[in-house]
Each structure stands twice: as structure tokens, then as C-alpha cells.
Amino acid sequence: MAGEHITVALSGEGGDEAFAGYDTHAAYRLASWLRWIPAFLRNGVARPLVDLIPVSDKKVSFDFRAKRFIRGIGLPVPEAHLFWRVVLTEAEKSRLYSAALREQMRVLPSVRIFADLFEKCNAKDALNRLLYIDSKVFLPDDLFVKNDRMSMAHSLETRVPMTDPDLLDFASTIPPEMKLKGLRTKHILRDAMRGMLPNPITKKKKVGFDMPLGKWLKRELYDFMQDAFRTQKLRDADLFDWKFVDRMIEEHVSNRRNNGRPLWGLLNFALWYDAYM
């Protein structure tokens, strides 16, 4: 719709990375408060209780966040930062790959990228190091890619003022407690906009672009997904352990676990492979 009326638009990418706007940043702060709880209480009491929360179809539902959070508390900071966001763990990826594929490649753990950047960053505090990781990984390799492809597909140019180098340099010097006050994300940015934007905007919780992937893959897209996974070209490639894929589908359809995100990713790969390989 924007492309029908204008040729250049402003976009907000970079604000979360500069001013601590993601749930994972709040999760880091909360975990730092709760790590004093003995592991036997976290794993023996809290974790079983959290596991009782019913599975939801939402992309990043409360049960998903709670279950991921309680499992990530005891991990090193950069590893937990990845774990709270990752679609498939290293163990799950290993199960997904076929035996032939595992023999052909040396699989390096993704967390090495986060750990290396965490150590490389000159910031003294952990939160600013996590923001550095996001600005080096999530922002250019995910958000910018979507922004560029979707805007160019509609002849719309986008500008991202939140990634201005001078602004980012300044933001890196802001104390972490001014960015994340308690669990309030983007605290200093919200305060700066007070009086310029309506209160419902400055006080609003972050809402990502959410699609009902879980529901779609159980209903409208179920047969489409099954057909995409069963093309002869993909089966002959011998890339995946289809018994594990079938197990993920069965868990998802039976509401034992929301596997919408990994199945959606695998579906997109299957369509890409069929079209281009």
C-alpha cells in the first residue's frame, strides 16, 4: 500500500539492537536475578511445573517462552541468548540430518558465532555485548534481508535511521540500566518520546510480525506441507531423516509440542529446493 503512494519510507530496524528492545534482553535480566536459585530447584521443581503449561499455536507463545526460559537459565550468557531464540537446537539439527549428510559435512555449533562476538565486544557489561551480537547477526542476516527484499519487490526505498553510525556509537555508551530498566525494554527511548507520541504507544509491549504458522500447518497447509515433503526430488537428495520429520509433524498435530517454526522453515526449504535445484 505504501508503494502505491510514496517512493521512500522510514523503517525502524535497529532500534531494538541499539536500545534493548527484545524479549531475549529482558530474559537475560530476569535470568541474572534467578540464577541464584539452586539448580535442583530450577530443574526439579520449576521446570516440571512449567512443562505442564498447555501448548499454544502462537508463534512465540507464553508456554514457548516459559519453557525455553527455564531451560536456558543455567547456560552461559551468550549461549542462553541463542537458545531463547533458536528454532532447532544442535541435537535436533543432528537428528534432522540424514546419516549420509552427517558423513559429508562437519557440523559446527551455531553458538560459536555468538560466543566469539560476545568475547570480541569491548563493552564491559553483558547486555551491551548481547546488543552487539544482535547488531552483527540478527540485524544484517535477517531483518535487513526481509526489509530489502520486500521493499524492492514493491519499488519502495526504505531508510533505517536507527542504524545511523553516530546514533549507534552514542547508544553503545549508554549504561545498560538506562536501556533496560528492570524488565522495561527500550526505557530511554520510550522516555525520550514521552510527550511526542501518545502514551499507548510509548507504553505498549513489543508486538512482532506474527503469522499463525502453528494453526496453518495443522489445517489449511497440512496437505500442502505433506506433499512438499514427499516430492521424489527431495527424497532422492537424502538430506533429512524423514522419520524425525514425521515425528515433528505428529507432535505438532497432536498438540504435544508447537513445531510450527521448524516445520515452516523446512517447508520453505522444500519449496526452494524443488524450484531451484
Coordinates of C-alpha atoms in Angstrom, one line a residue:
M1 CA 0.0 0.0 0.0
A2 CA 2.8 2.4 0.8
G3 CA 4.4 1.7 -2.6
E4 CA 1.2 3.0 -4.3
H5 CA 1.6 6.4 -2.7
I6 CA 5.3 7.1 -1.9
T7 CA 8.7 6.1 -3.1
V8 CA 10.7 6.4 0.2
A9 CA 9.8 5.3 3.7
L10 CA 11.4 5.2 7.1
S11 CA 11.7 1.9 8.9
G12 CA 12.6 1.1 12.5
E13 CA 15.1 -1.7 12.1
G14 CA 18.0 -1.2 14.5
G15 CA 16.1 0.3 17.4
D16 CA 15.8 -3.0 19.3
E17 CA 19.5 -3.7 18.8
A18 CA 20.5 -0.2 19.9
F19 CA 18.2 0.2 22.9
A20 CA 17.5 -3.3 24.1
G21 CA 14.0 -4.0 22.8
Y22 CA 13.7 -7.8 22.5
D23 CA 12.2 -10.3 25.0
T24 CA 15.6 -12.0 25.0
H25 CA 17.1 -8.9 26.6
A26 CA 14.5 -9.0 29.3
A27 CA 15.1 -12.7 29.7
Y28 CA 18.8 -12.1 30.2
R29 CA 18.0 -9.6 33.0
L30 CA 15.4 -12.0 34.6
A31 CA 17.8 -14.9 34.4
S32 CA 20.5 -12.9 36.1
W33 CA 18.1 -12.5 39.1
L34 CA 17.1 -16.1 39.2
R35 CA 20.4 -17.9 38.7
W36 CA 20.9 -17.8 42.5
I37 CA 18.2 -20.4 42.8
P38 CA 19.8 -23.8 43.2
A39 CA 19.8 -25.9 40.0
F40 CA 17.9 -28.8 41.7
L41 CA 15.0 -26.4 42.5
R42 CA 15.0 -25.0 38.9
N43 CA 15.2 -28.4 37.2
G44 CA 13.4 -30.5 39.8
V45 CA 10.5 -28.2 40.8
A46 CA 10.2 -25.2 38.4
R47 CA 10.8 -27.0 35.2
P48 CA 8.2 -29.8 35.7
L49 CA 5.6 -27.1 36.6
V50 CA 6.4 -25.0 33.6
D51 CA 6.2 -28.2 31.4
L52 CA 2.5 -28.5 32.5
I53 CA 1.6 -25.3 30.7
P54 CA -0.7 -26.2 27.7
V55 CA 0.9 -25.9 24.3
S56 CA -0.3 -22.9 22.2
D57 CA -0.4 -22.5 18.5
K58 CA 1.0 -19.0 18.7
K59 CA 4.5 -18.4 17.2
V60 CA 6.1 -17.1 20.4
S61 CA 3.5 -18.1 22.9
F62 CA 3.7 -17.8 26.7
D63 CA 4.3 -21.6 27.0
F64 CA 7.1 -21.4 24.4
R65 CA 8.8 -18.6 26.2
A66 CA 8.4 -20.0 29.6
K67 CA 9.7 -23.5 28.6
R68 CA 12.7 -22.0 26.7
F69 CA 13.5 -19.6 29.5
I70 CA 13.6 -22.2 32.3
R71 CA 15.9 -24.4 30.2
G72 CA 18.2 -21.6 29.4
I73 CA 18.7 -20.1 32.8
G74 CA 21.8 -22.2 33.6
L75 CA 23.5 -21.7 30.3
P76 CA 26.4 -19.2 29.8
V77 CA 25.1 -15.8 28.8
P78 CA 25.8 -15.9 25.0
E79 CA 24.6 -19.5 24.8
A80 CA 21.4 -18.7 26.6
H81 CA 20.9 -15.7 24.3
L82 CA 20.9 -18.0 21.3
F83 CA 18.9 -20.8 23.0
W84 CA 16.0 -18.5 23.7
R85 CA 15.7 -17.6 20.0
V86 CA 16.9 -20.7 18.1
V87 CA 14.5 -22.7 16.0
L88 CA 16.3 -26.1 16.2
T89 CA 18.9 -27.0 18.9
E90 CA 22.2 -28.6 17.8
A91 CA 20.8 -32.0 18.9
E92 CA 17.6 -31.5 16.9
K93 CA 19.5 -30.5 13.8
S94 CA 21.7 -33.6 14.2
R95 CA 18.5 -35.7 14.3
L96 CA 17.1 -33.9 11.3
Y97 CA 20.1 -34.5 9.0
S98 CA 20.3 -37.9 7.3
A99 CA 23.2 -40.2 8.1
A100 CA 24.6 -39.6 4.6
L101 CA 24.5 -35.8 5.1
R102 CA 26.2 -36.0 8.5
E103 CA 29.0 -38.1 7.0
Q104 CA 29.6 -35.4 4.3
M105 CA 29.9 -32.4 6.4
R106 CA 31.4 -31.2 9.7
V107 CA 28.6 -29.5 11.6
L108 CA 29.9 -26.7 13.8
P109 CA 27.7 -25.5 16.6
S110 CA 26.0 -22.1 15.9
V111 CA 26.7 -20.9 19.4
R112 CA 30.4 -20.4 18.5
I113 CA 29.4 -17.3 16.5
F114 CA 27.6 -15.8 19.5
A115 CA 30.4 -16.7 21.9
D116 CA 33.1 -15.2 19.6
L117 CA 31.2 -11.9 19.2
F118 CA 30.5 -11.8 23.0
E119 CA 34.2 -12.1 23.7
K120 CA 35.2 -9.7 20.9
C121 CA 33.0 -6.9 22.0
N122 CA 34.7 -4.2 24.1
A123 CA 31.7 -3.4 26.3
K124 CA 32.2 -4.2 29.9
D125 CA 28.6 -5.2 30.7
A126 CA 26.9 -8.3 29.3
L127 CA 23.8 -6.6 28.0
N128 CA 25.7 -4.3 25.6
R129 CA 27.6 -7.3 24.4
L130 CA 24.3 -9.1 23.6
L131 CA 23.2 -6.0 21.7
Y132 CA 26.4 -6.1 19.8
I133 CA 25.7 -9.8 18.9
D134 CA 22.2 -8.9 17.6
S135 CA 23.6 -6.0 15.6
K136 CA 26.1 -8.2 13.9
V137 CA 23.9 -11.3 13.3
F138 CA 20.2 -10.8 13.6
L139 CA 20.0 -7.4 12.1
P140 CA 22.0 -7.8 8.9
D141 CA 21.3 -11.5 8.3
D142 CA 17.6 -11.5 9.0
L143 CA 15.9 -8.1 9.4
F144 CA 17.7 -6.2 6.7
V145 CA 17.3 -9.1 4.2
K146 CA 13.5 -9.1 4.7
N147 CA 13.3 -5.3 4.6
D148 CA 15.3 -5.0 1.4
R149 CA 13.6 -7.9 -0.5
M150 CA 10.1 -6.8 0.4
S151 CA 10.6 -3.1 -0.2
M152 CA 12.4 -3.6 -3.5
A153 CA 9.7 -6.1 -4.6
H154 CA 7.3 -3.2 -4.5
S155 CA 9.6 -0.4 -5.8
L156 CA 9.8 1.1 -2.4
E157 CA 13.0 2.5 -0.9
T158 CA 13.4 2.3 2.8
R159 CA 15.7 4.2 5.1
V160 CA 16.7 3.0 8.5
P161 CA 17.6 6.0 10.7
M162 CA 18.0 3.8 13.8
T163 CA 21.2 2.4 12.3
D164 CA 22.9 5.7 11.8
P165 CA 26.5 5.2 12.8
D166 CA 26.7 8.2 15.1
L167 CA 23.5 7.2 16.8
L168 CA 24.8 3.6 17.3
D169 CA 28.1 4.9 18.6
F170 CA 26.2 7.1 21.1
A171 CA 23.9 4.3 22.1
S172 CA 26.8 2.0 22.9
T173 CA 27.9 4.4 25.6
I174 CA 24.5 4.5 27.3
P175 CA 24.6 2.5 30.6
P176 CA 22.6 -0.8 30.3
E177 CA 20.2 0.1 33.1
M178 CA 19.0 3.1 31.1
K179 CA 18.2 0.9 28.1
L180 CA 16.6 -1.9 30.1
K181 CA 15.1 -0.6 33.4
G182 CA 14.1 -3.7 35.3
L183 CA 12.3 -5.6 32.6
R184 CA 11.2 -2.5 30.7
T185 CA 12.7 -2.7 27.3
K186 CA 13.9 0.5 25.4
H187 CA 13.4 2.5 28.5
I188 CA 15.5 5.6 27.5
L189 CA 13.8 5.7 24.0
R190 CA 10.3 5.4 25.5
D191 CA 11.1 8.3 27.9
A192 CA 12.6 10.4 25.1
M193 CA 9.4 10.0 23.1
R194 CA 7.1 10.9 26.0
G195 CA 5.0 13.9 25.0
M196 CA 5.8 13.4 21.3
L197 CA 4.0 10.1 20.9
P198 CA 0.7 9.1 22.6
N199 CA 1.1 7.2 25.9
P200 CA -0.4 3.9 24.5
I201 CA 2.5 3.9 22.0
T202 CA 5.3 4.6 24.4
K203 CA 3.9 2.1 27.0
K204 CA 2.9 -0.6 24.5
K205 CA 4.5 -4.1 24.7
K206 CA 6.6 -5.1 21.7
V207 CA 4.5 -7.0 19.1
G208 CA 6.4 -8.8 16.3
F209 CA 5.1 -9.7 12.9
D210 CA 3.2 -12.9 13.9
M211 CA 1.7 -15.4 11.5
P212 CA -0.5 -18.3 12.7
L213 CA 2.0 -20.9 11.4
G214 CA 1.1 -23.4 14.0
K215 CA -2.6 -23.4 13.0
W216 CA -1.9 -23.3 9.3
L217 CA 0.3 -26.4 9.4
K218 CA -2.3 -28.3 11.2
R219 CA -5.2 -27.3 9.0
E220 CA -5.1 -25.2 5.7
L221 CA -1.4 -26.1 4.9
Y222 CA -1.2 -29.6 6.3
D223 CA -1.7 -31.4 3.0
F224 CA 0.4 -28.9 1.1
M225 CA 3.2 -29.5 3.6
Q226 CA 3.0 -33.2 3.3
D227 CA 3.1 -33.1 -0.5
A228 CA 6.1 -30.7 -0.4
F229 CA 8.0 -33.1 1.9
R230 CA 7.2 -36.1 -0.3
T231 CA 8.5 -35.0 -3.7
Q232 CA 10.8 -37.5 -5.3
K233 CA 13.5 -34.9 -5.9
L234 CA 13.7 -34.1 -2.2
R235 CA 13.6 -37.7 -1.1
D236 CA 16.3 -38.7 -3.6
A237 CA 18.6 -36.0 -2.2
D238 CA 18.7 -37.9 1.1
L239 CA 19.2 -34.7 3.2
F240 CA 16.9 -35.4 6.0
D241 CA 15.8 -38.2 8.4
W242 CA 12.1 -38.3 7.4
K243 CA 11.2 -40.4 10.4
F244 CA 12.3 -37.5 12.6
V245 CA 10.3 -35.0 10.4
D246 CA 7.2 -37.2 10.7
R247 CA 7.7 -37.3 14.4
M248 CA 7.8 -33.5 14.5
I249 CA 4.6 -33.3 12.4
E250 CA 2.9 -35.9 14.7
E251 CA 3.9 -33.9 17.9
H252 CA 2.6 -30.7 16.3
V253 CA -0.7 -32.1 15.1
S254 CA -1.4 -33.8 18.4
N255 CA -0.7 -30.6 20.4
R256 CA 2.2 -32.2 22.3
R257 CA 4.6 -29.5 21.1
N258 CA 4.4 -26.5 18.8
N259 CA 6.8 -27.3 16.0
G260 CA 5.4 -24.6 13.7
R261 CA 8.7 -22.7 13.4
P262 CA 10.9 -25.7 12.4
L263 CA 8.3 -27.2 10.1
W264 CA 7.7 -23.8 8.4
G265 CA 11.4 -23.4 7.8
L266 CA 11.6 -27.0 6.4
L267 CA 8.6 -26.3 4.2
N268 CA 10.3 -23.2 2.7
F269 CA 13.5 -25.1 2.1
A270 CA 11.5 -27.9 0.4
L271 CA 9.8 -25.4 -1.9
W272 CA 13.1 -23.7 -2.7
Y273 CA 14.8 -27.0 -3.4
D274 CA 12.1 -28.1 -5.7
A275 CA 12.2 -24.8 -7.6
Y276 CA 15.9 -24.2 -8.0
M277 CA 17.9 -27.4 -7.5

